[in-house]
mmCIF file of C-alpha atoms in Angstrom:
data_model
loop_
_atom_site.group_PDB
_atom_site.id
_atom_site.type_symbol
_atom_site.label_atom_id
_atom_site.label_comp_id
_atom_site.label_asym_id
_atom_site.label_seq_id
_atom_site.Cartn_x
_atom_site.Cartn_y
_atom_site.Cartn_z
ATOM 1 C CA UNK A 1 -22.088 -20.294 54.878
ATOM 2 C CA UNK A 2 -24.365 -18.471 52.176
ATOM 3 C CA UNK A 3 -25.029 -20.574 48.979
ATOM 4 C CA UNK A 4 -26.122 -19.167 45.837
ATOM 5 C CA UNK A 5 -28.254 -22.131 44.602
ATOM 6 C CA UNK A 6 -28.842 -20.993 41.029
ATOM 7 C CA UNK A 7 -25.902 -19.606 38.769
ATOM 8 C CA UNK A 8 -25.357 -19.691 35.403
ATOM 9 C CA UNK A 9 -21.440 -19.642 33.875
ATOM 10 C CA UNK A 10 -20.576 -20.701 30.721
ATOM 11 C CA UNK A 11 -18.291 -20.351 27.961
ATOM 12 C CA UNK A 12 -20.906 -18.646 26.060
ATOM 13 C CA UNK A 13 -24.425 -16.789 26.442
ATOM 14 C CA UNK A 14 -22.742 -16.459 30.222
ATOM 15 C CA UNK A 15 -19.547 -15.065 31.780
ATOM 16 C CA UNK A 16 -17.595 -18.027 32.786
ATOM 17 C CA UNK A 17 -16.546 -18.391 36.313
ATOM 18 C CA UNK A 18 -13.511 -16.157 36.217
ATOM 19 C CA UNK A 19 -16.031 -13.198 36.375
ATOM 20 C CA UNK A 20 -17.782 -14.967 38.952
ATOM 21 C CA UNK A 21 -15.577 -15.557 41.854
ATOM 22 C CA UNK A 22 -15.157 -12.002 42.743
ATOM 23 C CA UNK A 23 -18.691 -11.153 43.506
ATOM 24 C CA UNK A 24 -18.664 -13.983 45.637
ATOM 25 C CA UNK A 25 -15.553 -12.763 47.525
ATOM 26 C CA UNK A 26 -17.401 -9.631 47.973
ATOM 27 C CA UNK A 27 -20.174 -10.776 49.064
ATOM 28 C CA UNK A 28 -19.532 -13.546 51.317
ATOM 29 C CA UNK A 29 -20.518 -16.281 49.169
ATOM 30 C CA UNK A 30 -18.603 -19.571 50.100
ATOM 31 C CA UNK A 31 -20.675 -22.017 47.611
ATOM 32 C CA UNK A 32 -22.853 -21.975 44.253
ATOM 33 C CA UNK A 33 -24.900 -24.704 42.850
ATOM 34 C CA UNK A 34 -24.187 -23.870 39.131
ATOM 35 C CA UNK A 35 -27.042 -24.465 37.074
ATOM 36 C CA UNK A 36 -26.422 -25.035 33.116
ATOM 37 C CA UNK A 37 -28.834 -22.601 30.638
ATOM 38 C CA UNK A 38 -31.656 -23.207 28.302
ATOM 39 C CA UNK A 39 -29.956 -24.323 24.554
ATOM 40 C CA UNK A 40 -26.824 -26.188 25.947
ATOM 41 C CA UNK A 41 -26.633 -29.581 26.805
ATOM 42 C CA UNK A 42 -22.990 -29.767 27.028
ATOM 43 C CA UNK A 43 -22.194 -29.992 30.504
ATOM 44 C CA UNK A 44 -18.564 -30.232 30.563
ATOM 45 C CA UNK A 45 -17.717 -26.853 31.442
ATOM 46 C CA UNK A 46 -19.958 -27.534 34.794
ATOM 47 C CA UNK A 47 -18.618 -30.697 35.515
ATOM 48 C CA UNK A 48 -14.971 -29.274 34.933
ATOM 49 C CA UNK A 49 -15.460 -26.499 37.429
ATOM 50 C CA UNK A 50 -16.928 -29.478 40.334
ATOM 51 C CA UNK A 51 -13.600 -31.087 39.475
ATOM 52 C CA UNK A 52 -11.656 -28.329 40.210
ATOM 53 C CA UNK A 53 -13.208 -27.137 43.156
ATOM 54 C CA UNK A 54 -14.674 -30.154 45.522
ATOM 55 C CA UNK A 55 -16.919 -28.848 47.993
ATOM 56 C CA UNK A 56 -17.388 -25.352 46.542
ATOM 57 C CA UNK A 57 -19.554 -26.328 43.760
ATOM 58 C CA UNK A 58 -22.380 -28.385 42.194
ATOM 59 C CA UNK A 59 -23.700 -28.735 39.146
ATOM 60 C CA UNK A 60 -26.823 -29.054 37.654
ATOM 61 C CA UNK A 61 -26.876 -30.630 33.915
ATOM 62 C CA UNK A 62 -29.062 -30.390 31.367
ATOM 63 C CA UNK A 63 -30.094 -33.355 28.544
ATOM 64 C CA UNK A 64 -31.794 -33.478 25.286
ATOM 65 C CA UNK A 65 -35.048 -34.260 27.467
ATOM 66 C CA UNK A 66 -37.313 -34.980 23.675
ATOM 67 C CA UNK A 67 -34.620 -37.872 22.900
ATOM 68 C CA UNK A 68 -34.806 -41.414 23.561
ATOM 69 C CA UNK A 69 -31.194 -41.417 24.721
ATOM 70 C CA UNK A 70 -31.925 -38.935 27.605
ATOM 71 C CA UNK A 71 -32.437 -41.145 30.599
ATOM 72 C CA UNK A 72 -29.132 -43.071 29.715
ATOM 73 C CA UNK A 73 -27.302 -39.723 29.544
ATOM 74 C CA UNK A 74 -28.877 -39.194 33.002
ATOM 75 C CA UNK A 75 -27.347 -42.247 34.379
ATOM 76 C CA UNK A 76 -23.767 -40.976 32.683
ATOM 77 C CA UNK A 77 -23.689 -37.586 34.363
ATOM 78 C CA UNK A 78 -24.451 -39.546 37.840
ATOM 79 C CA UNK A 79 -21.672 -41.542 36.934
ATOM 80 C CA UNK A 80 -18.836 -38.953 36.937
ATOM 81 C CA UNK A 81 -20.299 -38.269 40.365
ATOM 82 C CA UNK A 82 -19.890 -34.538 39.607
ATOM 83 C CA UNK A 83 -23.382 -33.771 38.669
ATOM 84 C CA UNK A 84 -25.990 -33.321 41.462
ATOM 85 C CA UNK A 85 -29.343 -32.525 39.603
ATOM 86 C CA UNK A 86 -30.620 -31.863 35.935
ATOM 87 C CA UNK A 87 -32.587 -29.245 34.691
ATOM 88 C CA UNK A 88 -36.127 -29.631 32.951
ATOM 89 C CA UNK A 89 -39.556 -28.157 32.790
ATOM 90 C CA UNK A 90 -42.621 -29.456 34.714
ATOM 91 C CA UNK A 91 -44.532 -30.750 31.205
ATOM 92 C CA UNK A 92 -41.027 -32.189 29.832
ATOM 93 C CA UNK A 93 -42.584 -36.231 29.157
ATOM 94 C CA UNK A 94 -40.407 -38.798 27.543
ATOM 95 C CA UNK A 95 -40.521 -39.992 24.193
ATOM 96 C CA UNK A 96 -41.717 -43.623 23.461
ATOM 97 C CA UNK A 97 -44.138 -46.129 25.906
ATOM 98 C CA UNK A 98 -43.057 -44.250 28.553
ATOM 99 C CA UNK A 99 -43.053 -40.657 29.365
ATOM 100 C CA UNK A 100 -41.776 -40.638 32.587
ATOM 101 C CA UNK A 101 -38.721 -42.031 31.614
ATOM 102 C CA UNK A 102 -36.434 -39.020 31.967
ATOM 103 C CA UNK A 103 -38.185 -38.026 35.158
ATOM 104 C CA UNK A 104 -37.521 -42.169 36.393
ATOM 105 C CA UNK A 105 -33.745 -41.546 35.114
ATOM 106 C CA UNK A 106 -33.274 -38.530 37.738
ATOM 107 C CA UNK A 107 -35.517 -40.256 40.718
ATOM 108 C CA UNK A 108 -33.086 -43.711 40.103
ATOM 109 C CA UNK A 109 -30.100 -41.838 40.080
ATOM 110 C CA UNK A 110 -30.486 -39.684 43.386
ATOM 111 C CA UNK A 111 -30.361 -36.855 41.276
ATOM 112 C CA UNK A 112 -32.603 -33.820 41.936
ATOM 113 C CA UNK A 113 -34.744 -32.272 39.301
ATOM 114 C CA UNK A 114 -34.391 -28.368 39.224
ATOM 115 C CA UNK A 115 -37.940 -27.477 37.580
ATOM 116 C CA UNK A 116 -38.598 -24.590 35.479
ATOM 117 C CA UNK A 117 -41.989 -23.219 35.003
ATOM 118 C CA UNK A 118 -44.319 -21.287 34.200
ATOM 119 C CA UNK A 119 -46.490 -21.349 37.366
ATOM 120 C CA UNK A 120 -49.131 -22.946 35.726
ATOM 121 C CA UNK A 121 -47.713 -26.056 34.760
ATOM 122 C CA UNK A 122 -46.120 -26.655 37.980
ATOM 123 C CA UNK A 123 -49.553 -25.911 39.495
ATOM 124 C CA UNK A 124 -51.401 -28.461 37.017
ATOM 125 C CA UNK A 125 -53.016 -31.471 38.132
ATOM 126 C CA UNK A 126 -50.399 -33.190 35.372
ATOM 127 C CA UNK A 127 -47.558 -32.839 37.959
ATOM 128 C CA UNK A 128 -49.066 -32.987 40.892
ATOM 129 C CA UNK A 129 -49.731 -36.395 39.462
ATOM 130 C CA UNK A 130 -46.248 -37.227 38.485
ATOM 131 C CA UNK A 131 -44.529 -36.083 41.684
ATOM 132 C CA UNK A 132 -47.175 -38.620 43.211
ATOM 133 C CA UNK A 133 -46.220 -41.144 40.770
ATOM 134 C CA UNK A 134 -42.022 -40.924 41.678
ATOM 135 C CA UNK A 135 -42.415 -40.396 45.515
ATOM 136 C CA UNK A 136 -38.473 -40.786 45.846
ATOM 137 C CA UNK A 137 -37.395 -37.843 43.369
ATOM 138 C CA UNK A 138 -35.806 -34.680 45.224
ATOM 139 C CA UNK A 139 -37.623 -31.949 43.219
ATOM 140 C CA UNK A 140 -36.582 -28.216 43.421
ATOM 141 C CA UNK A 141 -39.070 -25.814 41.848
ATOM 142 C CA UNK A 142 -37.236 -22.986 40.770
ATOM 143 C CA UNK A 143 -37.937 -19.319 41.328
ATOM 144 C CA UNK A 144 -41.184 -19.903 43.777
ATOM 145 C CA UNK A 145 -43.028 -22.205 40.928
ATOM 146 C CA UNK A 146 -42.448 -18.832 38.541
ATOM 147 C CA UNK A 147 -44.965 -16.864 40.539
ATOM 148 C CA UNK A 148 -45.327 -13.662 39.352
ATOM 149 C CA UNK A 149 -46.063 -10.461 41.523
ATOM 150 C CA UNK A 150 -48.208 -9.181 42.535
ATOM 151 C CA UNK A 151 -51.139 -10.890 40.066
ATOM 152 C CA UNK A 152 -50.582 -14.458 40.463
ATOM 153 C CA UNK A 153 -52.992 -16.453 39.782
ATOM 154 C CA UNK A 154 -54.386 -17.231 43.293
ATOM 155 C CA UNK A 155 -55.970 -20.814 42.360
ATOM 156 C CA UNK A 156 -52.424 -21.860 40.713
ATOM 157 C CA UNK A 157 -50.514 -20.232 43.882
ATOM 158 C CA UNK A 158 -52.556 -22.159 46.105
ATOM 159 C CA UNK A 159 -51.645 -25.625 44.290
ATOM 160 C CA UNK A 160 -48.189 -24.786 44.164
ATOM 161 C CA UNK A 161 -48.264 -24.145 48.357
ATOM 162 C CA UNK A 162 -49.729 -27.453 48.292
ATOM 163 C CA UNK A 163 -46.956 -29.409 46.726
ATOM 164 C CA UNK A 164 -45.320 -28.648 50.322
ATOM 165 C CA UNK A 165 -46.773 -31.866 51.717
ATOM 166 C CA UNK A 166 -44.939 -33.863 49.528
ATOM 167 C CA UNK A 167 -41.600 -33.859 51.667
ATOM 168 C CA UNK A 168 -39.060 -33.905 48.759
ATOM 169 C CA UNK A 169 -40.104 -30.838 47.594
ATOM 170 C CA UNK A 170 -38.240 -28.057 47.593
ATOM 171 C CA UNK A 171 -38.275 -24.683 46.188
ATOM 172 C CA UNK A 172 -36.256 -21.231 45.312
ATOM 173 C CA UNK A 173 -35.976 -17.812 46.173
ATOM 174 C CA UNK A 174 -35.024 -15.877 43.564
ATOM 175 C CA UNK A 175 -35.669 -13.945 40.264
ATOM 176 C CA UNK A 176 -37.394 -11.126 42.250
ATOM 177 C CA UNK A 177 -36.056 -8.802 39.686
ATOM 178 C CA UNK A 178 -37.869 -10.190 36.762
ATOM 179 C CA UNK A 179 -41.042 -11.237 38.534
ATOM 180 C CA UNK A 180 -42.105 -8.437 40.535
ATOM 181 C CA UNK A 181 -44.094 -5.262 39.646
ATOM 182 C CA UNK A 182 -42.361 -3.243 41.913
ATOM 183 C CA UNK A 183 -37.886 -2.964 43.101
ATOM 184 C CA UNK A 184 -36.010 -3.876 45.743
ATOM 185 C CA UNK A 185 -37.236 -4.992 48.322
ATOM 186 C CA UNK A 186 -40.086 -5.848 46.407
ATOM 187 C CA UNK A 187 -42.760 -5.726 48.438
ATOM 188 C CA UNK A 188 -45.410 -7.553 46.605
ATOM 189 C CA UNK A 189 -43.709 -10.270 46.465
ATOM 190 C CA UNK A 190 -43.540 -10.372 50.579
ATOM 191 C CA UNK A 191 -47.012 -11.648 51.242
ATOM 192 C CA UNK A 192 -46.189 -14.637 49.019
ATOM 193 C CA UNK A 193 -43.159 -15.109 50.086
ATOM 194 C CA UNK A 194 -44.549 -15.485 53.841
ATOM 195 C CA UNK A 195 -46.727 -18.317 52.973
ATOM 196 C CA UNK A 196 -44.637 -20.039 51.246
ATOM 197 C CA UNK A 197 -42.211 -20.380 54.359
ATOM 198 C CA UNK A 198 -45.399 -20.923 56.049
ATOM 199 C CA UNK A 199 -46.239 -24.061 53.567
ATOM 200 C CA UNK A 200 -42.383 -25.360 52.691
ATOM 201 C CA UNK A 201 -40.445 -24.275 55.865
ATOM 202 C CA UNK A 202 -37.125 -22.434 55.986
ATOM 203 C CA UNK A 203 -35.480 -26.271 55.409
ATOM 204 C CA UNK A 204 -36.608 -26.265 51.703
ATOM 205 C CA UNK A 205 -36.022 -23.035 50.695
ATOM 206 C CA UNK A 206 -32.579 -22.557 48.896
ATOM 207 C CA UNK A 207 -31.594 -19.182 47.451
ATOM 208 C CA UNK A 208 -30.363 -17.268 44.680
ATOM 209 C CA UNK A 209 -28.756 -13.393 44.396
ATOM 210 C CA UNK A 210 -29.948 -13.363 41.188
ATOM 211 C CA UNK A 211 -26.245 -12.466 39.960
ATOM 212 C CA UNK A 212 -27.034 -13.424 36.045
ATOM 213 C CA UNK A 213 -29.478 -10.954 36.132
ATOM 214 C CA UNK A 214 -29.355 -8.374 32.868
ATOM 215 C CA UNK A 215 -27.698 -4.626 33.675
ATOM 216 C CA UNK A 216 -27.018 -5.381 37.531
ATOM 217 C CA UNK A 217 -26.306 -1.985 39.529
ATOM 218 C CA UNK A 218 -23.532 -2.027 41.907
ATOM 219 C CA UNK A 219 -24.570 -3.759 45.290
ATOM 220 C CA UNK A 220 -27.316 -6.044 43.673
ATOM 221 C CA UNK A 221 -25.851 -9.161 44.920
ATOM 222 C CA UNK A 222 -25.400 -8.210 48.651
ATOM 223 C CA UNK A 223 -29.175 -6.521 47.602
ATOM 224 C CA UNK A 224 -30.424 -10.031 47.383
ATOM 225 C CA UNK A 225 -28.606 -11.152 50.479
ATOM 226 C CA UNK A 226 -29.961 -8.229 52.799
ATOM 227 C CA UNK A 227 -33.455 -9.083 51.212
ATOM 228 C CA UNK A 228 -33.731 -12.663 53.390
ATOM 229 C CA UNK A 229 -31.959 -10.728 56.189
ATOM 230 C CA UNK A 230 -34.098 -7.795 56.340
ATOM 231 C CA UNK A 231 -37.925 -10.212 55.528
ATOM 232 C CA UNK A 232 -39.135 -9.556 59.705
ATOM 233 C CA UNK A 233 -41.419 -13.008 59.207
ATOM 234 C CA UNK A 234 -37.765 -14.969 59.098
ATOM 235 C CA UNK A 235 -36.208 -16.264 62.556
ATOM 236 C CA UNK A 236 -32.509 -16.205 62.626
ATOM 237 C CA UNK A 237 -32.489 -19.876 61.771
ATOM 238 C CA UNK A 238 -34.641 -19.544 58.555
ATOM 239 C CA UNK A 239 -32.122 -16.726 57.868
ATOM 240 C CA UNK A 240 -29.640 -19.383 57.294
ATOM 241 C CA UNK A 241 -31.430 -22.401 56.681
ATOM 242 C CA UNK A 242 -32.359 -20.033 53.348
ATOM 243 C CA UNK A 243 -29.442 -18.487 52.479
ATOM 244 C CA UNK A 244 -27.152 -21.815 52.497
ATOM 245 C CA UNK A 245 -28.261 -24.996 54.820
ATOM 246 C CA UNK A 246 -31.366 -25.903 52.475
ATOM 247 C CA UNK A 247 -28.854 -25.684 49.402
ATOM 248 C CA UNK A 248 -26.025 -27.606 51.078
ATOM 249 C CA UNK A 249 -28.159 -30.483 52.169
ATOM 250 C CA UNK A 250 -30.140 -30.988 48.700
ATOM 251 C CA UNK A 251 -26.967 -30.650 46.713
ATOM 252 C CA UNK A 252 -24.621 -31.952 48.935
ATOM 253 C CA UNK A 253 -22.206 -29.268 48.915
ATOM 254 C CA UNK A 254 -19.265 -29.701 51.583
ATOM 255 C CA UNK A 255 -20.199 -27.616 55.150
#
């Protein structure tokens, strides 16, 4: 069962879901954790689509994080029982005495906290010291911590491999496209891409076909499924621990 763990549909900025569902046909995609974009913090399209199809989806909301209402909206969205995560960058803090509170709001809630980048700040003492801080939250770092290819910043790259001993902590293939130097297959993203299976295992690795991405040719989406397939480092069991189990058991999608 392949998962796409990071798609965007809206009713604007996005094609809504309508456009979706045949590229998953085609490609063999059976479930989609969709994720809600940067600027919107109205998740009821999201939540509608979870409604409609039980199992198939799962949603991942995002709040006014700089508002002191944000961790109560939290605990609304994990209320409905239709949300499974919210959205938010690694140096998002709180407003008032405490500025963990958001990140407090998702750990209390069972929630998991999709986390945007850059590398840097995921890399930054800062977090390592919050995830240390909320031992319980289910963190998913999104698009390997941001890494870019094939001039990372080593020292950063290194810290981000580390967050692997913390067991909640997941993170993303994807956005290949954007962050590597060279095309498919992308080959300077590979030797990254080994250690971090190395560091994380196949079990916390969830993947996305990158099918937002701007002008996509013909065949990109089945692209970015042969591209786990084809990566000779991957066992047939990190094959689909990638390309669906780690996805189904963080968001709790139906098997």
């Amino acid at each position: 069962m392949i998962v796409d763990s990071h798609v965007h549909v809206g009713r604007w900025k996005y094609p809504p879901i309508e456009d979706y569902l045949p590229a998953m046909a085609q490609t063999g995609v059976k479930g989609a954790v969709l994720v809600q974009f940067i600027g919107n913090a109205d998740n009821s399209y999201l939540t509608g689509l979870v409604a409609a199809h039980p199992g198939r989806f799962a949603a991942v909301a995002m709040v006014e994080a700089d508002t002191h209402g944000a961790p109560a909206h939290v605990a609304r969205l994990a209320a409905t029982g239709l949300v499974r995560g919210v959205r938010l960058w690694a140096e998002t803090r709180s407003p008032g005495p405490d500025p963990l509170a958001l990140w407090r709001a998702i750990e209390a809630e069972g929630l998991v906290a999709s986390v945007r980048g850059p590398l840097e700040d995921i890399a930054s003492p800062r977090f390592a010291a919050l995830l240390a801080e909320l031992p319980e939250l289910r963190v998913r770092l999104e698009h390997v911590g941001f890494t870019t290819y094939p001039d990372a910043d080593r020292a950063a790259f290194d810290r981000f491999l580390a967050l692997a001993a913390r067991p909640l902590t997941y993170t993303m293939w994807g956005g290949f496209h954007a962050n590597s130097g060279t095309p498919y297959p992308y080959p300077d993203a590979d030797p990254y891409l080994r250690e971090t299976v190395a560091a994380y295992g196949a079990r916390r690795i969830t993947w996305s076909g990158d099918w937002n991405r701007p002008d996509p040719a013909p065949g990109d989406y089945a692209a970015a499924v042969r591209h786990v397939l084809e990566r000779p480092y991957l066992t047939e069991d990190d094959q689909r621990q990638i390309l669906g189990g780690a996805a189904r058991e963080l968001f709790g999608l139906a098997p």
